[in-house]
JSON list of C-alpha atoms in Angstrom, two decimals:
[
{"chain": "A", "resi": 1096, "resn": "MET", "atom": "CA", "xyz": [85.03, 60.31, 66.30]},
{"chain": "A", "resi": 1097, "resn": "ALA", "atom": "CA", "xyz": [81.43, 61.35, 64.69]},
{"chain": "A", "resi": 1098, "resn": "ARG", "atom": "CA", "xyz": [78.39, 59.90, 65.91]},
{"chain": "A", "resi": 1099, "resn": "VAL", "atom": "CA", "xyz": [75.54, 58.42, 63.70]},
{"chain": "A", "resi": 1100, "resn": "GLU", "atom": "CA", "xyz": [72.09, 58.69, 64.64]},
{"chain": "A", "resi": 1101, "resn": "VAL", "atom": "CA", "xyz": [69.55, 56.86, 62.43]},
{"chain": "A", "resi": 1102, "resn": "TYR", "atom": "CA", "xyz": [65.82, 58.02, 62.51]},
{"chain": "A", "resi": 1103, "resn": "PRO", "atom": "CA", "xyz": [62.78, 56.80, 60.59]},
{"chain": "A", "resi": 1104, "resn": "ASP", "atom": "CA", "xyz": [63.23, 59.98, 58.17]},
{"chain": "A", "resi": 1105, "resn": "ARG", "atom": "CA", "xyz": [66.80, 60.65, 58.13]},
{"chain": "A", "resi": 1106, "resn": "VAL", "atom": "CA", "xyz": [70.33, 59.87, 59.21]},
{"chain": "A", "resi": 1107, "resn": "VAL", "atom": "CA", "xyz": [72.25, 62.52, 61.33]},
{"chain": "A", "resi": 1108, "resn": "ILE", "atom": "CA", "xyz": [76.20, 62.51, 61.46]},
{"chain": "A", "resi": 1109, "resn": "ARG", "atom": "CA", "xyz": [76.97, 64.50, 64.33]},
{"chain": "A", "resi": 1110, "resn": "LEU", "atom": "CA", "xyz": [80.72, 65.72, 64.03]},
{"chain": "A", "resi": 1111, "resn": "THR", "atom": "CA", "xyz": [82.89, 66.78, 66.89]},
{"chain": "A", "resi": 1112, "resn": "ALA", "atom": "CA", "xyz": [84.21, 70.22, 67.00]},
{"chain": "A", "resi": 1113, "resn": "SER", "atom": "CA", "xyz": [87.48, 69.49, 65.68]},
{"chain": "A", "resi": 1114, "resn": "GLU", "atom": "CA", "xyz": [86.12, 67.46, 62.78]},
{"chain": "A", "resi": 1115, "resn": "LYS", "atom": "CA", "xyz": [83.78, 70.38, 61.88]},
{"chain": "A", "resi": 1116, "resn": "ALA", "atom": "CA", "xyz": [86.98, 72.53, 61.70]},
{"chain": "A", "resi": 1117, "resn": "ILE", "atom": "CA", "xyz": [89.02, 70.27, 59.58]},
{"chain": "A", "resi": 1118, "resn": "ALA", "atom": "CA", "xyz": [86.21, 69.63, 57.21]},
{"chain": "A", "resi": 1119, "resn": "MET", "atom": "CA", "xyz": [85.30, 73.16, 57.20]},
{"chain": "A", "resi": 1120, "resn": "ARG", "atom": "CA", "xyz": [81.60, 72.66, 57.86]},
{"chain": "A", "resi": 1121, "resn": "ARG", "atom": "CA", "xyz": [79.36, 74.86, 60.81]},
{"chain": "A", "resi": 1122, "resn": "ARG", "atom": "CA", "xyz": [76.80, 71.99, 60.79]},
{"chain": "A", "resi": 1123, "resn": "ASP", "atom": "CA", "xyz": [76.30, 68.27, 61.07]},
{"chain": "A", "resi": 1124, "resn": "ILE", "atom": "CA", "xyz": [75.50, 66.00, 58.15]},
{"chain": "A", "resi": 1125, "resn": "VAL", "atom": "CA", "xyz": [71.80, 65.17, 57.36]},
{"chain": "A", "resi": 1126, "resn": "LEU", "atom": "CA", "xyz": [70.83, 62.65, 55.07]},
{"chain": "A", "resi": 1127, "resn": "ASP", "atom": "CA", "xyz": [67.49, 61.76, 53.69]},
{"chain": "A", "resi": 1128, "resn": "ARG", "atom": "CA", "xyz": [66.87, 58.06, 54.45]},
{"chain": "A", "resi": 1129, "resn": "ASP", "atom": "CA", "xyz": [64.56, 57.62, 51.60]},
{"chain": "A", "resi": 1130, "resn": "ALA", "atom": "CA", "xyz": [67.38, 58.92, 49.36]},
{"chain": "A", "resi": 1131, "resn": "ILE", "atom": "CA", "xyz": [69.71, 55.78, 50.48]},
{"chain": "A", "resi": 1132, "resn": "VAL", "atom": "CA", "xyz": [70.49, 53.52, 47.73]},
{"chain": "A", "resi": 1133, "resn": "SER", "atom": "CA", "xyz": [72.88, 51.26, 49.00]},
{"chain": "A", "resi": 1134, "resn": "ALA", "atom": "CA", "xyz": [75.12, 50.75, 52.01]},
{"chain": "A", "resi": 1135, "resn": "VAL", "atom": "CA", "xyz": [77.99, 48.39, 52.23]},
{"chain": "A", "resi": 1136, "resn": "ILE", "atom": "CA", "xyz": [80.85, 47.51, 54.74]},
{"chain": "A", "resi": 1137, "resn": "THR", "atom": "CA", "xyz": [84.50, 47.99, 53.82]},
{"chain": "A", "resi": 1138, "resn": "GLU", "atom": "CA", "xyz": [87.68, 47.15, 55.47]},
{"chain": "A", "resi": 1139, "resn": "ASP", "atom": "CA", "xyz": [89.49, 49.77, 52.77]},
{"chain": "A", "resi": 1140, "resn": "PRO", "atom": "CA", "xyz": [87.60, 52.96, 52.52]},
{"chain": "A", "resi": 1141, "resn": "TRP", "atom": "CA", "xyz": [90.43, 54.52, 50.53]},
{"chain": "A", "resi": 1142, "resn": "VAL", "atom": "CA", "xyz": [89.58, 52.79, 47.45]},
{"chain": "A", "resi": 1143, "resn": "TRP", "atom": "CA", "xyz": [86.00, 54.26, 47.62]},
{"chain": "A", "resi": 1144, "resn": "LEU", "atom": "CA", "xyz": [87.41, 57.83, 47.45]},
{"chain": "A", "resi": 1145, "resn": "ARG", "atom": "CA", "xyz": [86.56, 59.74, 44.17]},
{"chain": "A", "resi": 1146, "resn": "GLY", "atom": "CA", "xyz": [87.13, 63.22, 42.77]},
{"chain": "A", "resi": 1147, "resn": "VAL", "atom": "CA", "xyz": [89.22, 65.84, 44.38]},
{"chain": "A", "resi": 1148, "resn": "ARG", "atom": "CA", "xyz": [89.21, 67.03, 48.00]},
{"chain": "A", "resi": 1149, "resn": "SER", "atom": "CA", "xyz": [87.52, 70.28, 48.61]},
{"chain": "A", "resi": 1150, "resn": "PRO", "atom": "CA", "xyz": [87.78, 71.30, 51.49]},
{"chain": "A", "resi": 1151, "resn": "GLY", "atom": "CA", "xyz": [88.92, 68.79, 54.07]},
{"chain": "A", "resi": 1152, "resn": "ALA", "atom": "CA", "xyz": [92.18, 66.90, 55.10]},
{"chain": "A", "resi": 1153, "resn": "HIS", "atom": "CA", "xyz": [93.57, 63.76, 53.58]},
{"chain": "A", "resi": 1154, "resn": "LEU", "atom": "CA", "xyz": [96.54, 61.99, 54.84]},
{"chain": "A", "resi": 1155, "resn": "PRO", "atom": "CA", "xyz": [96.69, 59.00, 52.35]},
{"chain": "A", "resi": 1156, "resn": "GLY", "atom": "CA", "xyz": [95.92, 55.88, 54.17]},
{"chain": "A", "resi": 1157, "resn": "ARG", "atom": "CA", "xyz": [95.65, 57.31, 57.45]},
{"chain": "A", "resi": 1158, "resn": "LEU", "atom": "CA", "xyz": [92.66, 60.13, 57.43]},
{"chain": "A", "resi": 1159, "resn": "ALA", "atom": "CA", "xyz": [90.20, 61.50, 55.29]},
{"chain": "A", "resi": 1160, "resn": "LEU", "atom": "CA", "xyz": [87.71, 63.94, 56.69]},
{"chain": "A", "resi": 1161, "resn": "GLY", "atom": "CA", "xyz": [85.87, 66.64, 54.38]},
{"chain": "A", "resi": 1162, "resn": "THR", "atom": "CA", "xyz": [84.26, 66.88, 51.02]},
{"chain": "A", "resi": 1163, "resn": "TRP", "atom": "CA", "xyz": [85.34, 65.33, 47.80]},
{"chain": "A", "resi": 1164, "resn": "ARG", "atom": "CA", "xyz": [84.13, 66.72, 44.38]},
{"chain": "A", "resi": 1165, "resn": "ALA", "atom": "CA", "xyz": [83.57, 64.49, 41.28]},
{"chain": "A", "resi": 1166, "resn": "LEU", "atom": "CA", "xyz": [81.61, 64.47, 38.11]},
{"chain": "A", "resi": 1167, "resn": "SER", "atom": "CA", "xyz": [79.14, 62.04, 40.09]},
{"chain": "A", "resi": 1168, "resn": "GLY", "atom": "CA", "xyz": [78.43, 64.57, 42.67]},
{"chain": "A", "resi": 1169, "resn": "ARG", "atom": "CA", "xyz": [79.84, 65.59, 46.28]},
{"chain": "A", "resi": 1170, "resn": "ASP", "atom": "CA", "xyz": [80.81, 62.98, 48.66]},
{"chain": "A", "resi": 1171, "resn": "PHE", "atom": "CA", "xyz": [81.48, 63.34, 52.22]},
{"chain": "A", "resi": 1172, "resn": "VAL", "atom": "CA", "xyz": [84.13, 61.25, 54.21]},
{"chain": "A", "resi": 1173, "resn": "VAL", "atom": "CA", "xyz": [85.18, 60.64, 57.72]},
{"chain": "A", "resi": 1174, "resn": "ALA", "atom": "CA", "xyz": [87.35, 57.81, 57.30]},
{"chain": "A", "resi": 1175, "resn": "ARG", "atom": "CA", "xyz": [90.39, 56.75, 59.81]},
{"chain": "A", "resi": 1176, "resn": "SER", "atom": "CA", "xyz": [92.73, 53.70, 59.46]},
{"chain": "A", "resi": 1177, "resn": "GLY", "atom": "CA", "xyz": [91.96, 50.97, 61.33]},
{"chain": "A", "resi": 1178, "resn": "ARG", "atom": "CA", "xyz": [88.35, 50.90, 61.38]},
{"chain": "A", "resi": 1179, "resn": "PRO", "atom": "CA", "xyz": [85.86, 49.20, 58.94]},
{"chain": "A", "resi": 1180, "resn": "ALA", "atom": "CA", "xyz": [83.84, 51.92, 57.03]},
{"chain": "A", "resi": 1181, "resn": "VAL", "atom": "CA", "xyz": [80.12, 52.04, 55.75]},
{"chain": "A", "resi": 1182, "resn": "VAL", "atom": "CA", "xyz": [79.76, 53.54, 52.20]},
{"chain": "A", "resi": 1183, "resn": "ILE", "atom": "CA", "xyz": [76.43, 54.87, 51.82]},
{"chain": "A", "resi": 1184, "resn": "ASP", "atom": "CA", "xyz": [75.14, 55.68, 48.28]},
{"chain": "A", "resi": 1185, "resn": "LEU", "atom": "CA", "xyz": [72.34, 58.30, 47.90]},
{"chain": "A", "resi": 1186, "resn": "ASP", "atom": "CA", "xyz": [70.10, 59.53, 45.15]},
{"chain": "A", "resi": 1187, "resn": "VAL", "atom": "CA", "xyz": [70.60, 63.20, 44.74]},
{"chain": "A", "resi": 1188, "resn": "PRO", "atom": "CA", "xyz": [67.74, 65.13, 43.30]},
{"chain": "A", "resi": 1189, "resn": "GLU", "atom": "CA", "xyz": [68.35, 66.97, 39.90]},
{"chain": "A", "resi": 1190, "resn": "GLY", "atom": "CA", "xyz": [69.58, 70.48, 40.65]},
{"chain": "A", "resi": 1191, "resn": "ALA", "atom": "CA", "xyz": [70.79, 69.84, 43.90]},
{"chain": "A", "resi": 1192, "resn": "GLU", "atom": "CA", "xyz": [74.31, 70.95, 43.08]},
{"chain": "A", "resi": 1193, "resn": "GLU", "atom": "CA", "xyz": [72.94, 74.17, 41.56]},
{"chain": "A", "resi": 1194, "resn": "ASP", "atom": "CA", "xyz": [70.97, 75.29, 44.33]},
{"chain": "A", "resi": 1195, "resn": "ARG", "atom": "CA", "xyz": [73.65, 76.99, 46.81]},
{"chain": "A", "resi": 1196, "resn": "GLY", "atom": "CA", "xyz": [72.04, 80.01, 47.82]},
{"chain": "A", "resi": 1197, "resn": "TRP", "atom": "CA", "xyz": [69.71, 77.85, 50.10]},
{"chain": "A", "resi": 1198, "resn": "VAL", "atom": "CA", "xyz": [70.53, 75.59, 53.09]},
{"chain": "A", "resi": 1199, "resn": "GLY", "atom": "CA", "xyz": [67.94, 72.81, 52.56]},
{"chain": "A", "resi": 1200, "resn": "GLU", "atom": "CA", "xyz": [66.74, 70.31, 55.01]},
{"chain": "A", "resi": 1201, "resn": "PHE", "atom": "CA", "xyz": [69.19, 67.63, 53.88]},
{"chain": "A", "resi": 1202, "resn": "ASP", "atom": "CA", "xyz": [72.69, 67.59, 52.76]},
{"chain": "A", "resi": 1203, "resn": "PRO", "atom": "CA", "xyz": [72.79, 66.81, 48.77]},
{"chain": "A", "resi": 1204, "resn": "PHE", "atom": "CA", "xyz": [75.75, 64.41, 49.05]},
{"chain": "A", "resi": 1205, "resn": "ALA", "atom": "CA", "xyz": [75.89, 61.42, 46.50]},
{"chain": "A", "resi": 1206, "resn": "ARG", "atom": "CA", "xyz": [78.00, 59.18, 48.79]},
{"chain": "A", "resi": 1207, "resn": "VAL", "atom": "CA", "xyz": [79.12, 59.46, 52.51]},
{"chain": "A", "resi": 1208, "resn": "ILE", "atom": "CA", "xyz": [81.82, 57.16, 53.61]},
{"chain": "A", "resi": 1209, "resn": "ILE", "atom": "CA", "xyz": [82.18, 56.81, 57.58]},
{"chain": "A", "resi": 1210, "resn": "SER", "atom": "CA", "xyz": [84.50, 54.64, 59.69]},
{"chain": "A", "resi": 1211, "resn": "THR", "atom": "CA", "xyz": [82.96, 53.38, 62.67]},
{"chain": "A", "resi": 1212, "resn": "ALA", "atom": "CA", "xyz": [83.42, 50.24, 65.20]},
{"chain": "A", "resi": 1213, "resn": "HIS", "atom": "CA", "xyz": [79.57, 49.69, 64.66]},
{"chain": "A", "resi": 1214, "resn": "ALA", "atom": "CA", "xyz": [79.74, 49.09, 60.97]},
{"chain": "A", "resi": 1215, "resn": "GLY", "atom": "CA", "xyz": [77.45, 46.06, 61.16]},
{"chain": "A", "resi": 1216, "resn": "ASP", "atom": "CA", "xyz": [74.97, 47.37, 63.33]},
{"chain": "A", "resi": 1217, "resn": "LEU", "atom": "CA", "xyz": [74.79, 50.75, 61.28]},
{"chain": "A", "resi": 1218, "resn": "VAL", "atom": "CA", "xyz": [73.90, 48.75, 58.11]},
{"chain": "A", "resi": 1219, "resn": "ALA", "atom": "CA", "xyz": [71.42, 46.67, 59.96]},
{"chain": "A", "resi": 1220, "resn": "ALA", "atom": "CA", "xyz": [69.74, 49.99, 61.36]},
{"chain": "A", "resi": 1221, "resn": "LEU", "atom": "CA", "xyz": [69.57, 51.38, 57.72]},
{"chain": "A", "resi": 1222, "resn": "ARG", "atom": "CA", "xyz": [67.50, 48.39, 56.44]},
{"chain": "A", "resi": 1223, "resn": "LEU", "atom": "CA", "xyz": [64.81, 48.77, 59.50]},
{"chain": "A", "resi": 1224, "resn": "ASP", "atom": "CA", "xyz": [61.27, 49.19, 58.57]},
{"chain": "A", "resi": 1225, "resn": "GLY", "atom": "CA", "xyz": [59.88, 50.49, 61.79]},
{"chain": "A", "resi": 1226, "resn": "LYS", "atom": "CA", "xyz": [58.94, 54.00, 61.67]},
{"chain": "A", "resi": 1227, "resn": "ASP", "atom": "CA", "xyz": [59.43, 54.61, 65.72]},
{"chain": "A", "resi": 1228, "resn": "THR", "atom": "CA", "xyz": [62.93, 52.91, 65.60]},
{"chain": "A", "resi": 1229, "resn": "VAL", "atom": "CA", "xyz": [65.98, 55.09, 66.54]},
{"chain": "A", "resi": 1230, "resn": "PHE", "atom": "CA", "xyz": [69.52, 54.00, 66.09]},
{"chain": "A", "resi": 1231, "resn": "ASP", "atom": "CA", "xyz": [72.47, 55.83, 67.74]},
{"chain": "A", "resi": 1232, "resn": "THR", "atom": "CA", "xyz": [76.03, 54.67, 67.65]},
{"chain": "A", "resi": 1233, "resn": "ALA", "atom": "CA", "xyz": [78.78, 56.54, 69.28]},
{"chain": "A", "resi": 1234, "resn": "ASP", "atom": "CA", "xyz": [82.65, 55.62, 69.25]}
]
């Protein structure tokens, strides 16, 4: 299962080797912490999926792993059944989708959905104001 690390300036989602292969990604997900608009806990992450899977894997009601594309932007999903999920909405800068030739510091996702047994702790860590606080959760 993916590991989430919350730093003062970023959120890093470290994918396992098999998750990277299924999601067709070479590197981990890095989110700008200042771009986070909201973070909510849900028991049913499947209702939060929007758009079309591209690329990744989806077994309805069991597993969703990869990128979903919609008019509202790109979403990244690591959801498994039987675990609560955290839905993180982000404010994507204008033109982030168009600039595909350069790999930036942060991934331009509009939403990230991640299943974790530590959902409450993750949402609490995202609200922390301390600049020297680091939160690490591993399933």
